[in-house]
XYZ file of C-alpha atoms in Angstrom:
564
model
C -70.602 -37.276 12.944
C -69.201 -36.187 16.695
C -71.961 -34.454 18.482
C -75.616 -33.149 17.914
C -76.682 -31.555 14.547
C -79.983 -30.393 13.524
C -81.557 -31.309 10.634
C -84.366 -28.682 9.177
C -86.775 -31.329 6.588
C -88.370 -29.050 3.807
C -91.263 -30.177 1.504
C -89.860 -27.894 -1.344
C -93.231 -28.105 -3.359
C -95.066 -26.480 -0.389
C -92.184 -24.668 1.879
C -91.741 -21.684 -1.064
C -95.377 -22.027 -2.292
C -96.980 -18.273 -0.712
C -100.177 -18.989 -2.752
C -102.893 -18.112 -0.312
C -105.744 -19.361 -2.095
C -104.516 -22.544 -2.911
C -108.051 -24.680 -3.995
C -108.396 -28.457 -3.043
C -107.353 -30.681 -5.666
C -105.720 -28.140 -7.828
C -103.560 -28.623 -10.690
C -99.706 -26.887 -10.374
C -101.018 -24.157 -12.595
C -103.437 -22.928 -10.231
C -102.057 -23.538 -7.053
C -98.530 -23.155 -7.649
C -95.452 -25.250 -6.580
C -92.120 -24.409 -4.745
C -88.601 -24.011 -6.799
C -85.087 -24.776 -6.486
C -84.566 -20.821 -6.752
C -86.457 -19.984 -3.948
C -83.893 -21.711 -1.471
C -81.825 -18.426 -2.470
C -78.750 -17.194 -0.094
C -81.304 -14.891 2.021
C -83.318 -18.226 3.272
C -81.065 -20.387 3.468
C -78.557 -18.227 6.025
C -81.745 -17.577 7.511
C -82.557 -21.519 8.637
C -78.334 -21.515 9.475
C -79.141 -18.778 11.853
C -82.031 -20.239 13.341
C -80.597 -23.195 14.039
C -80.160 -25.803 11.533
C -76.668 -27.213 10.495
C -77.921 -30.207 7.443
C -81.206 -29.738 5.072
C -83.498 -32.499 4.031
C -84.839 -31.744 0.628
C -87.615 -33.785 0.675
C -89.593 -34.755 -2.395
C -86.750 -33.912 -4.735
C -86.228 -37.603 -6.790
C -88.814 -37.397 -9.542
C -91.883 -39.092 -8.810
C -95.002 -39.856 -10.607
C -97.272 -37.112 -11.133
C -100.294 -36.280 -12.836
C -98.809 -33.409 -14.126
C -97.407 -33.138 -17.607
C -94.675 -31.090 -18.906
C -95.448 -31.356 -22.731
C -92.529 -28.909 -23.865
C -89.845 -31.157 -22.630
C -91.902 -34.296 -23.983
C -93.065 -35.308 -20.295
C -96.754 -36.613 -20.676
C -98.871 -36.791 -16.819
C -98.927 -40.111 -15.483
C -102.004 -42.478 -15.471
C -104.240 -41.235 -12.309
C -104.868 -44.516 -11.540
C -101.737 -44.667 -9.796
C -101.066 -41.693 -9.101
C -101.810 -40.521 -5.664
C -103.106 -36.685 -6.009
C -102.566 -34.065 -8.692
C -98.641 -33.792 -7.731
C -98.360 -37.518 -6.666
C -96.459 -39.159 -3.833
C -92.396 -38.486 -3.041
C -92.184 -41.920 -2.497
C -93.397 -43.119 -5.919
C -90.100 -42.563 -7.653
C -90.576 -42.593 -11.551
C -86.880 -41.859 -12.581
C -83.787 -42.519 -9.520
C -81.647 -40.137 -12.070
C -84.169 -36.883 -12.100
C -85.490 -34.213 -10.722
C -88.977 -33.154 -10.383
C -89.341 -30.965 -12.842
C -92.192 -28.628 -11.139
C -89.502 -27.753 -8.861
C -87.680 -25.926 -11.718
C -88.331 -22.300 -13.000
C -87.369 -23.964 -16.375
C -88.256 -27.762 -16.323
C -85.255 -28.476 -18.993
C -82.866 -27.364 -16.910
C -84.338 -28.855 -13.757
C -81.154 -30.600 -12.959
C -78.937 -27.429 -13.352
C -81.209 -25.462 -10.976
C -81.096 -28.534 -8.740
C -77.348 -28.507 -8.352
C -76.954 -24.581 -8.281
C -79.294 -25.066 -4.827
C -77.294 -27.588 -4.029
C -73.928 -25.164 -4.185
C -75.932 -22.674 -2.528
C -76.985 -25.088 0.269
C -73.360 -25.581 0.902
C -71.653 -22.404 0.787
C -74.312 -21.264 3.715
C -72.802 -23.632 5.813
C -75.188 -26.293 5.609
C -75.523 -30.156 4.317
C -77.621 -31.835 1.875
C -79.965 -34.876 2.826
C -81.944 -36.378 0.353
C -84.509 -39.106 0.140
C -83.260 -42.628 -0.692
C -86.478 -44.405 -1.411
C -85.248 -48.369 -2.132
C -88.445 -50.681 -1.052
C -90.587 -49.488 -3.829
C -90.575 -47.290 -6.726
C -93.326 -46.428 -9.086
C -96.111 -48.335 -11.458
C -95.202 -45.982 -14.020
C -91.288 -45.810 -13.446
C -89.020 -45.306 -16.474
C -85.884 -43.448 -17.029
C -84.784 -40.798 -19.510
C -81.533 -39.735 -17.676
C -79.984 -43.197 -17.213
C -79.826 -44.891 -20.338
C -78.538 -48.402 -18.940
C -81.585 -50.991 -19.062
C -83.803 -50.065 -16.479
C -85.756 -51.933 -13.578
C -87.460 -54.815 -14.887
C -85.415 -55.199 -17.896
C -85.007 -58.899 -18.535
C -86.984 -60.045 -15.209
C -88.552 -63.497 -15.787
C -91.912 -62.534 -15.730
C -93.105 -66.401 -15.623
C -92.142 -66.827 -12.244
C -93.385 -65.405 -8.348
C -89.741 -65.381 -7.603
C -86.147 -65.391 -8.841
C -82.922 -63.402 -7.311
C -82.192 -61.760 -10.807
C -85.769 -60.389 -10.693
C -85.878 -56.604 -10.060
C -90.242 -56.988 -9.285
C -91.569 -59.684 -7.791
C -95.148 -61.006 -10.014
C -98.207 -62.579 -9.637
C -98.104 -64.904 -12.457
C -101.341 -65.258 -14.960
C -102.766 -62.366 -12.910
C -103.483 -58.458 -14.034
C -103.351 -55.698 -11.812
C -106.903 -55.094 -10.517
C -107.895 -51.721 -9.310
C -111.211 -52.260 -8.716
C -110.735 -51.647 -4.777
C -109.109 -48.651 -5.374
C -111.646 -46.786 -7.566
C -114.953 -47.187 -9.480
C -114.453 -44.374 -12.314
C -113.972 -47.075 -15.545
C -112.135 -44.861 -17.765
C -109.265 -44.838 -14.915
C -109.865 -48.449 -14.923
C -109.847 -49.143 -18.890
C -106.677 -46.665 -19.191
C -104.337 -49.085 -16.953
C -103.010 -52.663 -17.592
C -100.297 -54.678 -16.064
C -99.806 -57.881 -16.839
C -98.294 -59.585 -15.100
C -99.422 -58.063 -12.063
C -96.211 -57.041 -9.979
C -96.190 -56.934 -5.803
C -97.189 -53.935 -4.987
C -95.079 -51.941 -2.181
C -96.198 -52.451 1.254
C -95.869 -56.401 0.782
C -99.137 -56.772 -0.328
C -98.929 -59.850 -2.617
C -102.165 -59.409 -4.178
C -103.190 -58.363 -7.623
C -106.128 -56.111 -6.035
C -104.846 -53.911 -3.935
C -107.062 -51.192 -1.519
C -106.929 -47.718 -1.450
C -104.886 -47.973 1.754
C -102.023 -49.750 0.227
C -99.182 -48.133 -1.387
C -100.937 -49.112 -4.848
C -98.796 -46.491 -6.525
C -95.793 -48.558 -6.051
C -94.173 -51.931 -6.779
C -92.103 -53.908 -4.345
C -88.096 -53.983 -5.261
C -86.638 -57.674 -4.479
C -83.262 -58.243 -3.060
C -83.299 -61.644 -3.323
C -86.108 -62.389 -0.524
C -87.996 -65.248 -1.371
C -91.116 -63.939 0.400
C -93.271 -66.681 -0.607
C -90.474 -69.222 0.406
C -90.357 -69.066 3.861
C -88.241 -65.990 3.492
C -84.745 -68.106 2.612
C -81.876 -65.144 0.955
C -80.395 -65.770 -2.387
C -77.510 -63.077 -1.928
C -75.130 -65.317 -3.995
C -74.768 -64.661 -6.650
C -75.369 -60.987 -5.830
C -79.090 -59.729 -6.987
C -78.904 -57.453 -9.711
C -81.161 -55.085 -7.808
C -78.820 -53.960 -5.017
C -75.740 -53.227 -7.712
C -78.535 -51.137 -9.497
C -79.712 -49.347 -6.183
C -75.177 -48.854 -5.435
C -75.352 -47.294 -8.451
C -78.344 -44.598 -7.652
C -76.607 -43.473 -4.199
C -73.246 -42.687 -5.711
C -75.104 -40.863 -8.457
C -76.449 -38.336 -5.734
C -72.983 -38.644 -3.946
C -71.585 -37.060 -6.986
C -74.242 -34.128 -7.305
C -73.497 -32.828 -3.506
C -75.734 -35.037 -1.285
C -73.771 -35.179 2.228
C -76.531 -38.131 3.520
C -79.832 -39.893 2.868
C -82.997 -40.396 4.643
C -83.613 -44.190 3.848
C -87.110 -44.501 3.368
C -88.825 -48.199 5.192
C -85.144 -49.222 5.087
C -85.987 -52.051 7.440
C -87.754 -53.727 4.480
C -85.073 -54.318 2.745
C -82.405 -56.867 3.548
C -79.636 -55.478 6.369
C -77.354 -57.529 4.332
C -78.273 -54.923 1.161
C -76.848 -52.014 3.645
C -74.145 -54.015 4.926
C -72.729 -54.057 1.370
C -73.971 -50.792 -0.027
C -73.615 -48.377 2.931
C -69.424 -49.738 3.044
C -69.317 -48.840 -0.835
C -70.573 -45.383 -0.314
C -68.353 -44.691 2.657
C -65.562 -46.185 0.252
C -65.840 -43.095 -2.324
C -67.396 -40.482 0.108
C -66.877 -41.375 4.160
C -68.048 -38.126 5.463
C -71.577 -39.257 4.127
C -74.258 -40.012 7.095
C -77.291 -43.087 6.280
C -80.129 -42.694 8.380
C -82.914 -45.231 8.137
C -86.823 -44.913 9.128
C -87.379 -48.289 11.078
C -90.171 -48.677 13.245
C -88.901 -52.340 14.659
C -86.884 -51.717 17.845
C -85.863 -55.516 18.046
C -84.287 -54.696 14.460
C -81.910 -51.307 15.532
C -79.085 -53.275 17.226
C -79.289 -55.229 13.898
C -79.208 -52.649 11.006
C -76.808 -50.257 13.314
C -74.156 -52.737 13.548
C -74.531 -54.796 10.502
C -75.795 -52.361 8.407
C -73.605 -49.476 9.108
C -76.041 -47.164 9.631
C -75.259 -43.825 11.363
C -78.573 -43.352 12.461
C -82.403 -44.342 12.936
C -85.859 -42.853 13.181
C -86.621 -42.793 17.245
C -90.322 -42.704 16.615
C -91.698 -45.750 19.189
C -89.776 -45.001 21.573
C -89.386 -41.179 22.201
C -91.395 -39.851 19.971
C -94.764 -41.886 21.103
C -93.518 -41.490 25.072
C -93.291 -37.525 24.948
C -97.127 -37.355 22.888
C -98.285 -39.757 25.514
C -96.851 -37.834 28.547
C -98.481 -34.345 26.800
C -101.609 -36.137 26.608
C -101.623 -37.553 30.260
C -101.457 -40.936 28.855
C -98.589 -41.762 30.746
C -96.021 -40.546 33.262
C -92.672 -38.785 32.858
C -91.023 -41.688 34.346
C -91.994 -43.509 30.847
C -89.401 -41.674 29.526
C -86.690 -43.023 31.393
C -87.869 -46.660 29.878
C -87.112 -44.897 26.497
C -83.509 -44.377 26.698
C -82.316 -47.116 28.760
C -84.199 -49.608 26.147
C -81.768 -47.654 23.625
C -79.116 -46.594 25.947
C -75.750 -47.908 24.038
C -77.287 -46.578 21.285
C -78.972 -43.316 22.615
C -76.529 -40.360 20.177
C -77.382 -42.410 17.424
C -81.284 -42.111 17.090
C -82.660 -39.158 15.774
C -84.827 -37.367 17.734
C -88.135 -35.110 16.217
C -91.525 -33.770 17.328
C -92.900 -33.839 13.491
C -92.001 -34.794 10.097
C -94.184 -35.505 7.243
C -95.930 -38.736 7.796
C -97.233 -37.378 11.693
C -99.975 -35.453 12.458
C -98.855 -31.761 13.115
C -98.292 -30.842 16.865
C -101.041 -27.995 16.246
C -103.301 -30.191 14.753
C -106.554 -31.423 15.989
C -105.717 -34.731 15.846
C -102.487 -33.983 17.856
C -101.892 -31.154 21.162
C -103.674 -28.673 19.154
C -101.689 -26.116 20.747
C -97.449 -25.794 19.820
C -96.775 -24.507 23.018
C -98.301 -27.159 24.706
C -95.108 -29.340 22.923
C -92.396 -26.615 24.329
C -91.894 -29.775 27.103
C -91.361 -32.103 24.877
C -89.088 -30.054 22.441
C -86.537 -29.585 25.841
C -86.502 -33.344 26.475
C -86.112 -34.059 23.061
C -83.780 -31.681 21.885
C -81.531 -31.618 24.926
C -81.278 -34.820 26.429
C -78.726 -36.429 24.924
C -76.444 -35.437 22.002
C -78.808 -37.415 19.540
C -79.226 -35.200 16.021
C -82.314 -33.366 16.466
C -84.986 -32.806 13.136
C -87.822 -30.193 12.646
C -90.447 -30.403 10.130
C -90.838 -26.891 7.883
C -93.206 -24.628 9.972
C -93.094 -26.608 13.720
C -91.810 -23.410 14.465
C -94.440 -21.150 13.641
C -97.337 -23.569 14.948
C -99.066 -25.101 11.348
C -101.622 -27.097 11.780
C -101.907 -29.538 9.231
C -105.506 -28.349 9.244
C -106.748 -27.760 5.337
C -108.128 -30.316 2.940
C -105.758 -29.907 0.247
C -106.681 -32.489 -2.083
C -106.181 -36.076 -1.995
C -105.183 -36.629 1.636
C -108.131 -34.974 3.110
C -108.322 -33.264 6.677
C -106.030 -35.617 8.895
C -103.846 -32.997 10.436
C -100.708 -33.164 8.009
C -99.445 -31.281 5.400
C -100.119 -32.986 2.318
C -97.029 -34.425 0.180
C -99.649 -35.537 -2.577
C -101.297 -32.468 -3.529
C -99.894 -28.707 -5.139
C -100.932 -26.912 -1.816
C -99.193 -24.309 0.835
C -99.377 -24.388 4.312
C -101.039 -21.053 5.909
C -98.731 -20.836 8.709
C -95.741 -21.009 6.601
C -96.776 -18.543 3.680
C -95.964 -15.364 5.958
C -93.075 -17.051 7.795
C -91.211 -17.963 4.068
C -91.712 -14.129 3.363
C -89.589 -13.772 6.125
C -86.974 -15.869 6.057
C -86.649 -14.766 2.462
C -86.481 -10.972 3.772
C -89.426 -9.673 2.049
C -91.461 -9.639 5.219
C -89.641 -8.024 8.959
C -89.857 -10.293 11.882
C -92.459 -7.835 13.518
C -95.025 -8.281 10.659
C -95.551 -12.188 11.637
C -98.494 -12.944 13.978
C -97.303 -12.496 17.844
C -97.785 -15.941 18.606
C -96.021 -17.118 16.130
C -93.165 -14.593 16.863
C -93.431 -16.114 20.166
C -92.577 -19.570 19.422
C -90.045 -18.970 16.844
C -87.955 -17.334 19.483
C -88.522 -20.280 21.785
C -87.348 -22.733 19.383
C -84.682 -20.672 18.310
C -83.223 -20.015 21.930
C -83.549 -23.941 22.797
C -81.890 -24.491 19.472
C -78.773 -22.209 20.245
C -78.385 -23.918 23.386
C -78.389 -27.458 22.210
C -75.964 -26.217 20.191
C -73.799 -24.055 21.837
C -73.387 -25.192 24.981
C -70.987 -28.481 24.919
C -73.101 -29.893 27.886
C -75.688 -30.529 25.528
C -73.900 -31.098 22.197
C -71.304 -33.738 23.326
C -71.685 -34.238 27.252
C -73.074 -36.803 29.352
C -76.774 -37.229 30.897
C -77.713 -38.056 34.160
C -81.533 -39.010 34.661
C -82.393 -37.459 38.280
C -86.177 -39.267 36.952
C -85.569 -42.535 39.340
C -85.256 -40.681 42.774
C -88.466 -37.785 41.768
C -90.800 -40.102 40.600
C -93.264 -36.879 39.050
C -96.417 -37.685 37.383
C -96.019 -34.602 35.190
C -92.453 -32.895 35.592
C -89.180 -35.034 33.891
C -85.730 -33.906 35.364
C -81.974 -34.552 33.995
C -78.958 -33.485 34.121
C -75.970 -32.476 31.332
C -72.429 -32.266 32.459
C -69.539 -31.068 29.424
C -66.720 -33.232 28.130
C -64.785 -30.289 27.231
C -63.487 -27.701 29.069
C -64.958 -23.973 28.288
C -62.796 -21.054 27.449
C -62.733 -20.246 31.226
C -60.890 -23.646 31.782
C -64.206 -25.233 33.949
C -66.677 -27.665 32.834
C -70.307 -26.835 33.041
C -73.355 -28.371 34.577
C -76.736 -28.137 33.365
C -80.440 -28.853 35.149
C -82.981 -29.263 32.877
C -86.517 -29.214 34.264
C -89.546 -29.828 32.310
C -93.614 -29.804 33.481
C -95.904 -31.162 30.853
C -98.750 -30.124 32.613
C -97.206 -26.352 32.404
C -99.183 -25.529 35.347
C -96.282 -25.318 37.806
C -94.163 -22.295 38.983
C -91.419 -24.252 40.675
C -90.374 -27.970 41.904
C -88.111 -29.642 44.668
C -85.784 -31.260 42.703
C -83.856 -33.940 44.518
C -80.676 -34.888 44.253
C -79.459 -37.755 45.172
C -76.187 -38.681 46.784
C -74.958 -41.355 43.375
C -75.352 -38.461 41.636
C -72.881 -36.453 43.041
C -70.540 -39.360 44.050
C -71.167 -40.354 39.921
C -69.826 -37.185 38.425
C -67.577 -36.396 41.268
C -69.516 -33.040 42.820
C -68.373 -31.590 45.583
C -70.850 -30.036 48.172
C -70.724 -26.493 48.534
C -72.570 -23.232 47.055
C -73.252 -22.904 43.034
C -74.202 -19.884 41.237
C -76.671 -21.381 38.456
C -77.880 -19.133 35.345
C -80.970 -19.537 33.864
C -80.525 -19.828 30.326
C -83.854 -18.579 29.645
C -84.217 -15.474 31.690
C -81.007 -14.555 32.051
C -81.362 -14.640 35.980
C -79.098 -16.036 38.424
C -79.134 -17.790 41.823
C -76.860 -18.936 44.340
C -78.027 -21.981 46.038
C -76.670 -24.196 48.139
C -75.813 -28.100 46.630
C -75.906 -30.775 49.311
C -75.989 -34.813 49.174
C -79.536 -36.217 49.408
C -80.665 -32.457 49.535
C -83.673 -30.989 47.716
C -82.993 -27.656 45.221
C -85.739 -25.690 43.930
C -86.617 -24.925 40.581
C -88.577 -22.014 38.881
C -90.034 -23.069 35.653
C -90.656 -20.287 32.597
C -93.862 -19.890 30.935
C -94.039 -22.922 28.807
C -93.250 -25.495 31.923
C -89.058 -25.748 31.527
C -85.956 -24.819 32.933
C -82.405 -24.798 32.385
C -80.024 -23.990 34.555
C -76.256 -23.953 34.007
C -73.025 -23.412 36.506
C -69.547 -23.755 35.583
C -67.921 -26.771 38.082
């Protein structure tokens, strides 16, 4: 895609769920679940109007779950590896399903499914789903696909072939004893032989901290063989994983969140990724990697459009809100990524970090407004939100299995207090005036910085100057945005973007150095500058080597624009 987007990830089970007295641990009866229906036409033009342009329905795939659905023959899956009453996302049971506790009717899960779907699209907006191809579950089995399914016909004898869908632990069972003590879990279980389980964890005894829901998918890494690829002939596993992506290509999907996707071969993505693009171009891959010495690798050869910037900018701007490091730090960020800077996705939250209100994290949102203007406006990198960033959750409840740890859990039936009000509103059976103030507050925030990022071409497809390397703040992180199109008055535009993470400053000297202007050809002279916050304006006076004050708003930022 040309220019910035913003993509709005919703944990369906918990985004619709208004339950307010939700109990820890409690079954979907009780505490009550999300549905396709409730992404109706009111909420969805609601998130278009906020901000977002592409949707990532997280937590849609069906996964294992403790929960049974007896009148459509679905019995609950064995607790033992099952994380929580509702059970992990990532523990995909059937690659051809929906969950069905997303439906209103669980036998037509799959028509609701695609009716959101259509309704996702005619507001305007795209479809991401989860692509989850490292692991799948202990339990997995199909009752959609009826081709022989993963493990069917693996050599079970052996630690390793390239026809293998599982890698095993020959002459070994799976041993949970590190995972629980209750021996009726313990007696209801058996695998033999006992496969890898997903994290790479080539034991038979896995700990509670693995993913011991899952089982590692092989793609023809001989792990155990100094890592040497059999690609040739091609493993059975990656024609079966083609085969899953054009399925969701074919029910609306316009892109996929690849889940670990740097544990899994580049050369997998190099194949699959061009096959895609063969029957649908217009669809956008972007992979969760955490190894920056790997993004040159699985950008180019894999074909990805984009990846997960979570060491780089995402650690830097919590670090600088936490006085662990300077605003200069985040210069380091994007000149370690620069050729590659529009193709990382940016984000302050998603569902495997600790909220921003959190505890555990700034424990105020507005303390993140900062890092929400360098993030979002930067560069013309896509931009995500997690559901309810914008109306300050906290991550704060013990919902079940994943205890107190400042996120929202994705393995328990739950809702998130925050959000309960604020879904009531999007849907329009709550006004705007009837939320909290604060939260008001901060949903208008976010919603003016989105509208800039996306309306002004500065931001959205123009080029960045870092004004960092000649103000040298502890605290305060300058740049500049200049447009690559012309507006409709014929002029390009010129934005300042200011932001204090300390929030304790009314105004800075911002200088500006003579490159700067020489870079972007400037003239000297007198500039009438809007803040696009306030509203106000100001003449000042531009000059090489010359200092220019700035006022900052409430929340530490400022952006100022004038047309060139």
């Amino acid at each position: 895609m040309e220019g910035k987007f913003i993509i709005y990830q919703i944990l369906l089970r918990v985004f619709a769920n208004t339950n307010r007295k939700c109990v820890s641990g409690g079954s979907l009866h009780l505490n009550g679940s999300g549905k396709f229906s409730d992404m109706n036409e009111r909420v969805l033009e609601s998130l278009r109007k906020f901000g977002a342009t592409h949707i990532w329905y997280t937590g849609i795939i069906e996964h294992a779950t403790a929960t049974p659905f007896e009148q459509i023959g679905l019995k609950g899956d064995n607790r033992l590896v099952v994380k929580g009453e509702a059970g992990s996302p990532y523990a995909i049971k059937d690659y051809y399903d929906v969950n069905p506790y997303l439906a209103d009717n669980p036998a037509s899960r799959m028509e609701e499914f695609e009716a959101m779907v259509e309704r996702t699209h005619k507001a305007g907006l795209k479809v991401i789903l989860d692509f989850v191809p490292n692991h799948l579950s202990r339990v997995y089995g199909s009752d959609v696909n009826p081709a022989p399914g993963f493990g069917a016909g693996d050599d079970t004898s052996v630690a390793f072939s390239a026809q293998n869908n599982f890698y095993y632990l020959p002459g070994e069972c799976f041993n949970a004893a590190n995972i629980t003590d209750d021996k009726a879990l313990l007696a209801g279980y058996s695998e033999f032989p006992a496969k890898v389980t997903g994290n790479d964890c080539f034991t038979a005894s896995p700990g509670r901290n693995d993913w011991y829901e899952t089982v590692k998918l092989n793609y023809g890494v001989d792990y155990a063989g100094d890592r040497q690829t059999h690609f040739n002939p091609m493993p059975k596993t990656w024609k079966m994983m083609l085969d899953i992506m054009l399925y969701w290509c074919g029910k609306g999907a316009d892109g996929f969140r690849c889940d670990m996707a740097e544990m899994v071969p580049v050369e997998f993505w190099e194949y699959a990724i061009k096959e895609v693009k063969r029957a649908r171009k217009d669809v956008i891959f972007i992979a969760e990697i955490y190894n920056p010495a790997l993004y040159r690798e699985y950008l180019e050869k894999g074909r990805f459009d984009y990846l997960y910037d979570k060491v780089g900018l995402y650690d830097t701007l919590k670090g600088v809100s936490r006085s662990e490091c300077s605003a200069g730090q985040i210069t380091l960020c994007w000149q370690s990524v620069d050729k590659f800077q529009s193709r990382m996705l940016n984000f302050l939250e998603n569902h495997d970090e600790q909220r921003i209100a959190s505890d555990f994290n700034l424990g105020n949102p507005f303390k993140a407004i900062p890092e929400l203007a360098v993030s979002l406006l930067l560069n013309k990198a896509p931009f995500m939100l997690y559901f309810g960033q914008e109306v300050g959750e906290r991550g704060m409840e013990s919902e079940g299995y994943s205890g107190v740890d400042g996120r929202t859990s994705i393995f328990d039936y739950c809702s998130a207090p925050a959000v309960t009000d604020y879904f009531e509103y999007l849907s329009g059976k709550r006004p705007f005036e009837a939320l909290d103030p604060r939260k008001r507050e901060l949903y208008t925030i976010y919603a003016r910085l989105l509208k800039i990022a996306m309306s002004e071409d500065a931001v959205r497809n123009g080029h960045t100057f870092d004004l960092e390397y000649v103000n040298n703040s502890q605290h305060v992180f300058v740049f500049a945005r200049r447009s690559r199109h012309l507006s409709e008055t014929g002029r390009e535009s010129l934005l300042l973007v200011a932001a204090d993470f300390s929030q304790k400053a009314e105004c800075a000297d911002i200088f500006l150095p003579g490159y700067f202007f020489e870079c972007w050809n400037l003239k000297e002279g007198e500039y009438t500058f809007t803040d696009l916050l306030s509203g106000n304006e100001e003449t000042v006076m531009l000059r090489h080597n010359s200092s220019m004050k700035i006022r900052f708003g409430s929340h530490g930022i400022a952006i100022l624009k004038t047309d060139l």
